[in-house]
Amino acid sequence: MLLVAWVSFLTGLLLFVCAVVCSIFPSAIENKKTGAVPNSGEVLLGGILALMIGVGLAAFVVPERKAAAKAVVDQSSEAALVADAASAVSTSAAQAAPYASFGITPNQFRTEYNRRASSDYELAELKIGRDHGYEGYAGYDGFKQVVGPNVGITGRVNEVDGSLAELIANVAPNESGMTVKYFAVLGAMAAALDPAMSSPENLEKLTGIILRALEQRKEHKVFEHAIGKLRYSASASETTGLWLVINPR
């Protein structure tokens, strides 16, 4: 298409020049046999028409070529970016942990917790598995276990090094309410993750956010507080009880 445009443009330009020459020197394009001279107006009109066709074709073809070239460049750039991203992920996957970590394994947590907990709330052996959560969710490595009457825990495990990354404790609704033994169980879990939580001052702070969550259980408010090396989020409801989420800071 671009070649046709060039041919039409050059033909029109040639006819235009011929028309100008014909008007100045008619003898230059005179037919030697018949003596006839082409009508310069017709030649000029033909040249203008050919020029217009050539310019129109060029105006149609050139942007199309540019768009095609731009698309190729864009595709190449996108492919390069995808390749770079894939390369970055493949080289850094082994180095970057998907979650922050407490710096201990689940079994180390179990050992530290059982040293502090009463016999009826000791943790059995933790079985690590894949929790796929719900459809469309990749899930995570972790564990779930009933600790004792009305108390259960869920733990997330760092998929890179197997360390404990998050701990969620639940105290289910019961007739006795939130008694001292439940506070002791939660305090033992916190101290197993951060020994500084054994201090009365830190335990008082933790007890404070738990009590605030229980007071607001009808509104399901979440209360957060950073204590020592850990961050705590407490919430409660009348149907599911108390939830305490513990994360590293």
C-alpha atoms as a printed R data frame, in Angstrom:
    type eleno elety resid chain resno       x       y       z
1   ATOM     1    CA   MET     A     1   0.000   0.000   0.000
2   ATOM     2    CA   LEU     A     2   2.804   2.399   0.798
3   ATOM     3    CA   LEU     A     3   4.452   1.608  -2.572
4   ATOM     4    CA   VAL     A     4   1.215   2.460  -4.430
5   ATOM     5    CA   ALA     A     5   1.083   5.770  -2.567
6   ATOM     6    CA   TRP     A     6   4.637   6.611  -3.597
7   ATOM     7    CA   VAL     A     7   3.950   5.691  -7.254
8   ATOM     8    CA   SER     A     8   0.783   7.807  -7.323
9   ATOM     9    CA   PHE     A     9   2.579  10.722  -5.653
10  ATOM    10    CA   LEU     A    10   5.511  10.631  -8.082
11  ATOM    11    CA   THR     A    11   3.157  10.297 -11.084
12  ATOM    12    CA   GLY     A    12   1.160  13.304  -9.955
13  ATOM    13    CA   LEU     A    13   4.329  15.293  -9.373
14  ATOM    14    CA   LEU     A    14   5.563  14.398 -12.874
15  ATOM    15    CA   LEU     A    15   2.235  15.396 -14.472
16  ATOM    16    CA   PHE     A    16   2.235  18.660 -12.513
17  ATOM    17    CA   VAL     A    17   5.754  19.475 -13.768
18  ATOM    18    CA   CYS     A    18   4.703  18.569 -17.320
19  ATOM    19    CA   ALA     A    19   1.708  20.897 -17.089
20  ATOM    20    CA   VAL     A    20   3.919  23.762 -15.926
21  ATOM    21    CA   VAL     A    21   6.466  23.083 -18.707
22  ATOM    22    CA   CYS     A    22   3.649  22.778 -21.279
23  ATOM    23    CA   SER     A    23   2.301  26.181 -20.341
24  ATOM    24    CA   ILE     A    24   5.741  27.800 -20.661
25  ATOM    25    CA   PHE     A    25   7.272  25.795 -23.518
26  ATOM    26    CA   PRO     A    26   4.493  24.070 -25.478
27  ATOM    27    CA   SER     A    27   6.980  22.818 -28.070
28  ATOM    28    CA   ALA     A    28   8.764  20.725 -25.425
29  ATOM    29    CA   ILE     A    29   5.931  18.175 -25.248
30  ATOM    30    CA   GLU     A    30   4.676  18.574 -28.840
31  ATOM    31    CA   ASN     A    31   3.968  15.344 -30.746
32  ATOM    32    CA   LYS     A    32   6.606  15.387 -33.507
33  ATOM    33    CA   LYS     A    33   4.442  13.373 -35.951
34  ATOM    34    CA   THR     A    34   1.078  15.094 -35.564
35  ATOM    35    CA   GLY     A    35   2.179  18.420 -34.100
36  ATOM    36    CA   ALA     A    36  -0.504  18.103 -31.382
37  ATOM    37    CA   VAL     A    37   0.196  19.564 -27.934
38  ATOM    38    CA   PRO     A    38  -1.546  18.057 -24.854
39  ATOM    39    CA   ASN     A    39  -3.977  20.335 -23.063
40  ATOM    40    CA   SER     A    40  -2.014  21.792 -20.185
41  ATOM    41    CA   GLY     A    41  -5.168  22.206 -18.055
42  ATOM    42    CA   GLU     A    42  -5.993  18.512 -18.344
43  ATOM    43    CA   VAL     A    43  -2.401  17.535 -17.577
44  ATOM    44    CA   LEU     A    44  -2.383  19.877 -14.559
45  ATOM    45    CA   LEU     A    45  -5.709  18.471 -13.313
46  ATOM    46    CA   GLY     A    46  -4.455  14.911 -13.730
47  ATOM    47    CA   GLY     A    47  -1.293  15.766 -11.837
48  ATOM    48    CA   ILE     A    48  -3.235  17.351  -8.974
49  ATOM    49    CA   LEU     A    49  -5.542  14.333  -8.755
50  ATOM    50    CA   ALA     A    50  -2.600  11.930  -8.698
51  ATOM    51    CA   LEU     A    51  -0.907  14.029  -6.025
52  ATOM    52    CA   MET     A    52  -4.058  14.017  -3.901
53  ATOM    53    CA   ILE     A    53  -4.395  10.224  -4.233
54  ATOM    54    CA   GLY     A    54  -0.749   9.740  -3.262
55  ATOM    55    CA   VAL     A    55  -1.015  12.045  -0.252
56  ATOM    56    CA   GLY     A    56  -4.289  10.379   0.857
57  ATOM    57    CA   LEU     A    57  -2.805   6.894   0.650
58  ATOM    58    CA   ALA     A    58   0.282   8.032   2.530
59  ATOM    59    CA   ALA     A    59  -1.861   9.644   5.244
60  ATOM    60    CA   PHE     A    60  -3.709   6.338   5.652
61  ATOM    61    CA   VAL     A    61  -0.721   3.994   5.512
62  ATOM    62    CA   VAL     A    62   1.895   5.864   7.594
63  ATOM    63    CA   PRO     A    63  -0.170   6.114  10.820
64  ATOM    64    CA   GLU     A    64  -1.108   2.457  10.383
65  ATOM    65    CA   ARG     A    65   2.574   1.553  10.109
66  ATOM    66    CA   LYS     A    66   3.386   3.691  13.150
67  ATOM    67    CA   ALA     A    67   0.596   2.078  15.179
68  ATOM    68    CA   ALA     A    68   1.816  -1.378  14.230
69  ATOM    69    CA   ALA     A    69   5.373  -0.452  15.143
70  ATOM    70    CA   LYS     A    70   4.216   1.031  18.460
71  ATOM    71    CA   ALA     A    71   2.272  -2.153  19.223
72  ATOM    72    CA   VAL     A    72   5.379  -4.238  18.577
73  ATOM    73    CA   VAL     A    73   7.440  -1.981  20.837
74  ATOM    74    CA   ASP     A    74   4.778  -2.074  23.561
75  ATOM    75    CA   GLN     A    75   4.555  -5.857  23.373
76  ATOM    76    CA   SER     A    76   8.319  -6.144  23.528
77  ATOM    77    CA   SER     A    77   8.463  -3.793  26.538
78  ATOM    78    CA   GLU     A    78   5.696  -5.685  28.303
79  ATOM    79    CA   ALA     A    79   7.396  -9.005  27.624
80  ATOM    80    CA   ALA     A    80  10.650  -7.607  28.966
81  ATOM    81    CA   LEU     A    81   8.927  -6.354  32.133
82  ATOM    82    CA   VAL     A    82   7.235  -9.721  32.670
83  ATOM    83    CA   ALA     A    83  10.536 -11.492  32.154
84  ATOM    84    CA   ASP     A    84  12.288  -9.162  34.596
85  ATOM    85    CA   ALA     A    85   9.528  -9.637  37.195
86  ATOM    86    CA   ALA     A    86   9.611 -13.406  36.798
87  ATOM    87    CA   SER     A    87  13.376 -13.377  37.130
88  ATOM    88    CA   ALA     A    88  13.197 -11.205  40.259
89  ATOM    89    CA   VAL     A    89  10.617 -13.498  41.849
90  ATOM    90    CA   SER     A    90  12.549 -16.657  41.027
91  ATOM    91    CA   THR     A    91  15.817 -15.293  42.412
92  ATOM    92    CA   SER     A    92  14.348 -13.773  45.566
93  ATOM    93    CA   ALA     A    93  11.666 -16.307  46.507
94  ATOM    94    CA   ALA     A    94  14.079 -18.279  48.602
95  ATOM    95    CA   GLN     A    95  15.225 -15.152  50.430
96  ATOM    96    CA   ALA     A    96  11.955 -13.277  51.134
97  ATOM    97    CA   ALA     A    97   9.607 -14.655  53.813
98  ATOM    98    CA   PRO     A    98   5.859 -14.305  53.111
99  ATOM    99    CA   TYR     A    99   5.221 -13.321  56.754
100 ATOM   100    CA   ALA     A   100   7.143 -11.738  59.568
101 ATOM   101    CA   SER     A   101   8.184 -14.304  62.152
102 ATOM   102    CA   PHE     A   102   8.314 -14.729  65.935
103 ATOM   103    CA   GLY     A   103  11.727 -16.319  65.443
104 ATOM   104    CA   ILE     A   104  10.718 -19.693  66.926
105 ATOM   105    CA   THR     A   105   9.232 -22.856  65.471
106 ATOM   106    CA   PRO     A   106   5.761 -24.113  66.425
107 ATOM   107    CA   ASN     A   107   7.327 -26.896  68.510
108 ATOM   108    CA   GLN     A   108   9.507 -24.405  70.375
109 ATOM   109    CA   PHE     A   109   6.378 -22.378  71.094
110 ATOM   110    CA   ARG     A   110   4.641 -25.526  72.369
111 ATOM   111    CA   THR     A   111   7.526 -26.319  74.693
112 ATOM   112    CA   GLU     A   112   7.671 -22.784  76.099
113 ATOM   113    CA   TYR     A   113   3.907 -22.612  76.513
114 ATOM   114    CA   ASN     A   114   3.595 -25.995  78.265
115 ATOM   115    CA   ARG     A   115   6.212 -24.894  80.807
116 ATOM   116    CA   ARG     A   116   3.863 -22.119  81.882
117 ATOM   117    CA   ALA     A   117   0.411 -23.663  81.388
118 ATOM   118    CA   SER     A   118  -1.627 -25.774  83.791
119 ATOM   119    CA   SER     A   119  -1.881 -29.492  83.029
120 ATOM   120    CA   ASP     A   120  -5.480 -29.310  81.733
121 ATOM   121    CA   TYR     A   121  -4.488 -26.657  79.168
122 ATOM   122    CA   GLU     A   122  -1.259 -28.147  77.805
123 ATOM   123    CA   LEU     A   123  -0.674 -28.307  74.061
124 ATOM   124    CA   ALA     A   124  -0.445 -31.697  72.403
125 ATOM   125    CA   GLU     A   125   1.911 -32.262  69.474
126 ATOM   126    CA   LEU     A   126   1.255 -29.695  66.758
127 ATOM   127    CA   LYS     A   127   0.528 -31.113  63.317
128 ATOM   128    CA   ILE     A   128   1.465 -28.706  60.533
129 ATOM   129    CA   GLY     A   129  -0.721 -28.865  57.442
130 ATOM   130    CA   ARG     A   130  -2.074 -26.800  54.575
131 ATOM   131    CA   ASP     A   131  -5.165 -24.776  55.367
132 ATOM   132    CA   HIS     A   132  -6.795 -23.896  52.038
133 ATOM   133    CA   GLY     A   133  -9.311 -21.586  53.679
134 ATOM   134    CA   TYR     A   134 -11.944 -21.065  51.005
135 ATOM   135    CA   GLU     A   135 -12.324 -21.472  47.239
136 ATOM   136    CA   GLY     A   136  -9.981 -19.196  45.308
137 ATOM   137    CA   TYR     A   137  -7.708 -18.645  48.305
138 ATOM   138    CA   ALA     A   138  -4.210 -20.124  48.188
139 ATOM   139    CA   GLY     A   139  -4.260 -20.883  51.901
140 ATOM   140    CA   TYR     A   140  -1.276 -21.172  54.212
141 ATOM   141    CA   ASP     A   141   0.782 -23.660  56.190
142 ATOM   142    CA   GLY     A   142  -0.300 -23.838  59.791
143 ATOM   143    CA   PHE     A   143  -2.026 -25.732  62.562
144 ATOM   144    CA   LYS     A   144  -5.269 -25.764  64.545
145 ATOM   145    CA   GLN     A   145  -5.710 -27.314  67.943
146 ATOM   146    CA   VAL     A   146  -8.026 -27.377  70.912
147 ATOM   147    CA   VAL     A   147  -5.915 -26.348  73.897
148 ATOM   148    CA   GLY     A   148  -8.416 -27.210  76.602
149 ATOM   149    CA   PRO     A   149 -12.033 -26.588  77.564
150 ATOM   150    CA   ASN     A   150 -13.389 -23.634  75.553
151 ATOM   151    CA   VAL     A   151  -9.948 -22.622  74.222
152 ATOM   152    CA   GLY     A   152  -8.506 -23.186  70.751
153 ATOM   153    CA   ILE     A   153  -5.593 -21.805  68.740
154 ATOM   154    CA   THR     A   154  -4.687 -21.368  65.095
155 ATOM   155    CA   GLY     A   155  -1.133 -20.751  63.954
156 ATOM   156    CA   ARG     A   156   0.361 -19.589  60.666
157 ATOM   157    CA   VAL     A   157   3.753 -20.974  59.713
158 ATOM   158    CA   ASN     A   158   6.346 -19.187  57.602
159 ATOM   159    CA   GLU     A   159   6.581 -21.230  54.410
160 ATOM   160    CA   VAL     A   160  10.260 -20.391  53.879
161 ATOM   161    CA   ASP     A   161  11.853 -21.389  57.182
162 ATOM   162    CA   GLY     A   162   9.024 -23.075  59.109
163 ATOM   163    CA   SER     A   163   8.964 -20.507  61.915
164 ATOM   164    CA   LEU     A   164   5.768 -19.396  63.623
165 ATOM   165    CA   ALA     A   165   4.400 -16.254  61.956
166 ATOM   166    CA   GLU     A   166   1.039 -15.572  63.621
167 ATOM   167    CA   LEU     A   167  -0.997 -16.953  66.503
168 ATOM   168    CA   ILE     A   168  -4.767 -16.640  66.976
169 ATOM   169    CA   ALA     A   169  -6.421 -17.724  70.231
170 ATOM   170    CA   ASN     A   170 -10.155 -18.125  70.746
171 ATOM   171    CA   VAL     A   171 -12.016 -18.440  74.041
172 ATOM   172    CA   ALA     A   172 -15.509 -19.703  73.257
173 ATOM   173    CA   PRO     A   173 -18.590 -18.390  75.091
174 ATOM   174    CA   ASN     A   174 -19.278 -20.393  78.260
175 ATOM   175    CA   GLU     A   175 -21.348 -20.254  81.426
176 ATOM   176    CA   SER     A   176 -18.417 -19.212  83.612
177 ATOM   177    CA   GLY     A   177 -17.499 -16.254  81.432
178 ATOM   178    CA   MET     A   178 -13.957 -14.964  81.071
179 ATOM   179    CA   THR     A   179 -12.454 -16.355  84.265
180 ATOM   180    CA   VAL     A   180  -8.923 -16.027  85.624
181 ATOM   181    CA   LYS     A   181  -7.862 -19.343  84.123
182 ATOM   182    CA   TYR     A   182  -8.508 -18.070  80.610
183 ATOM   183    CA   PHE     A   183  -6.446 -14.963  81.264
184 ATOM   184    CA   ALA     A   184  -3.688 -17.265  82.549
185 ATOM   185    CA   VAL     A   185  -3.802 -19.361  79.352
186 ATOM   186    CA   LEU     A   186  -3.563 -16.289  77.104
187 ATOM   187    CA   GLY     A   187  -0.789 -14.842  79.272
188 ATOM   188    CA   ALA     A   188   1.164 -18.085  79.000
189 ATOM   189    CA   MET     A   189   0.871 -17.988  75.197
190 ATOM   190    CA   ALA     A   190   2.105 -14.387  75.080
191 ATOM   191    CA   ALA     A   191   5.029 -15.180  77.417
192 ATOM   192    CA   ALA     A   192   5.978 -18.204  75.304
193 ATOM   193    CA   LEU     A   193   6.349 -15.880  72.309
194 ATOM   194    CA   ASP     A   194   7.979 -13.030  74.239
195 ATOM   195    CA   PRO     A   195   9.417 -13.733  77.730
196 ATOM   196    CA   ALA     A   196   9.029 -10.040  78.585
197 ATOM   197    CA   MET     A   197   5.268 -10.656  78.760
198 ATOM   198    CA   SER     A   198   5.827 -12.452  82.081
199 ATOM   199    CA   SER     A   199   6.185  -9.096  83.800
200 ATOM   200    CA   PRO     A   200   3.118  -7.886  85.769
201 ATOM   201    CA   GLU     A   201   3.182  -4.576  83.897
202 ATOM   202    CA   ASN     A   202   2.911  -6.187  80.463
203 ATOM   203    CA   LEU     A   203   0.310  -8.706  81.634
204 ATOM   204    CA   GLU     A   204  -1.767  -5.811  82.952
205 ATOM   205    CA   LYS     A   205  -1.633  -4.125  79.517
206 ATOM   206    CA   LEU     A   206  -2.709  -7.336  77.794
207 ATOM   207    CA   THR     A   207  -5.525  -7.866  80.301
208 ATOM   208    CA   GLY     A   208  -6.643  -4.294  79.656
209 ATOM   209    CA   ILE     A   209  -7.226  -4.695  75.904
210 ATOM   210    CA   ILE     A   210  -8.963  -8.051  76.476
211 ATOM   211    CA   LEU     A   211 -11.360  -6.490  78.983
212 ATOM   212    CA   ARG     A   212 -12.086  -3.585  76.642
213 ATOM   213    CA   ALA     A   213 -12.905  -6.031  73.837
214 ATOM   214    CA   LEU     A   214 -15.241  -7.986  76.135
215 ATOM   215    CA   GLU     A   215 -16.985  -4.787  77.197
216 ATOM   216    CA   GLN     A   216 -17.635  -3.916  73.536
217 ATOM   217    CA   ARG     A   217 -18.592  -7.427  72.406
218 ATOM   218    CA   LYS     A   218 -21.998  -6.246  71.125
219 ATOM   219    CA   GLU     A   219 -20.291  -3.734  68.800
220 ATOM   220    CA   HIS     A   220 -17.521  -6.184  67.747
221 ATOM   221    CA   LYS     A   221 -14.865  -3.515  68.132
222 ATOM   222    CA   VAL     A   222 -11.199  -4.379  67.671
223 ATOM   223    CA   PHE     A   223  -8.635  -3.105  70.165
224 ATOM   224    CA   GLU     A   224  -4.959  -3.122  69.243
225 ATOM   225    CA   HIS     A   225  -1.884  -2.553  71.341
226 ATOM   226    CA   ALA     A   226   1.840  -3.126  70.840
227 ATOM   227    CA   ILE     A   227   3.464  -4.581  73.952
228 ATOM   228    CA   GLY     A   228   7.133  -5.505  73.964
229 ATOM   229    CA   LYS     A   229   8.077  -7.287  70.740
230 ATOM   230    CA   LEU     A   230   4.515  -8.235  69.846
231 ATOM   231    CA   ARG     A   231   1.323  -6.628  68.578
232 ATOM   232    CA   TYR     A   232  -2.041  -7.750  69.967
233 ATOM   233    CA   SER     A   233  -5.530  -7.371  68.455
234 ATOM   234    CA   ALA     A   234  -8.489  -8.301  70.651
235 ATOM   235    CA   SER     A   235 -12.158  -8.502  69.683
236 ATOM   236    CA   ALA     A   236 -15.201 -10.295  71.027
237 ATOM   237    CA   SER     A   237 -18.767 -11.208  70.184
238 ATOM   238    CA   GLU     A   238 -21.556 -12.950  72.062
239 ATOM   239    CA   THR     A   239 -21.696 -15.781  69.510
240 ATOM   240    CA   THR     A   240 -18.018 -16.585  68.894
241 ATOM   241    CA   GLY     A   241 -16.425 -15.403  72.118
242 ATOM   242    CA   LEU     A   242 -13.060 -13.689  72.510
243 ATOM   243    CA   TRP     A   243 -10.429 -13.550  69.746
244 ATOM   244    CA   LEU     A   244  -6.835 -12.577  70.404
245 ATOM   245    CA   VAL     A   245  -4.515 -12.218  67.389
246 ATOM   246    CA   ILE     A   246  -0.789 -12.014  68.115
247 ATOM   247    CA   ASN     A   247   1.719 -10.817  65.505
248 ATOM   248    CA   PRO     A   248   5.382  -9.807  65.612
249 ATOM   249    CA   ARG     A   249   5.970  -6.058  65.425
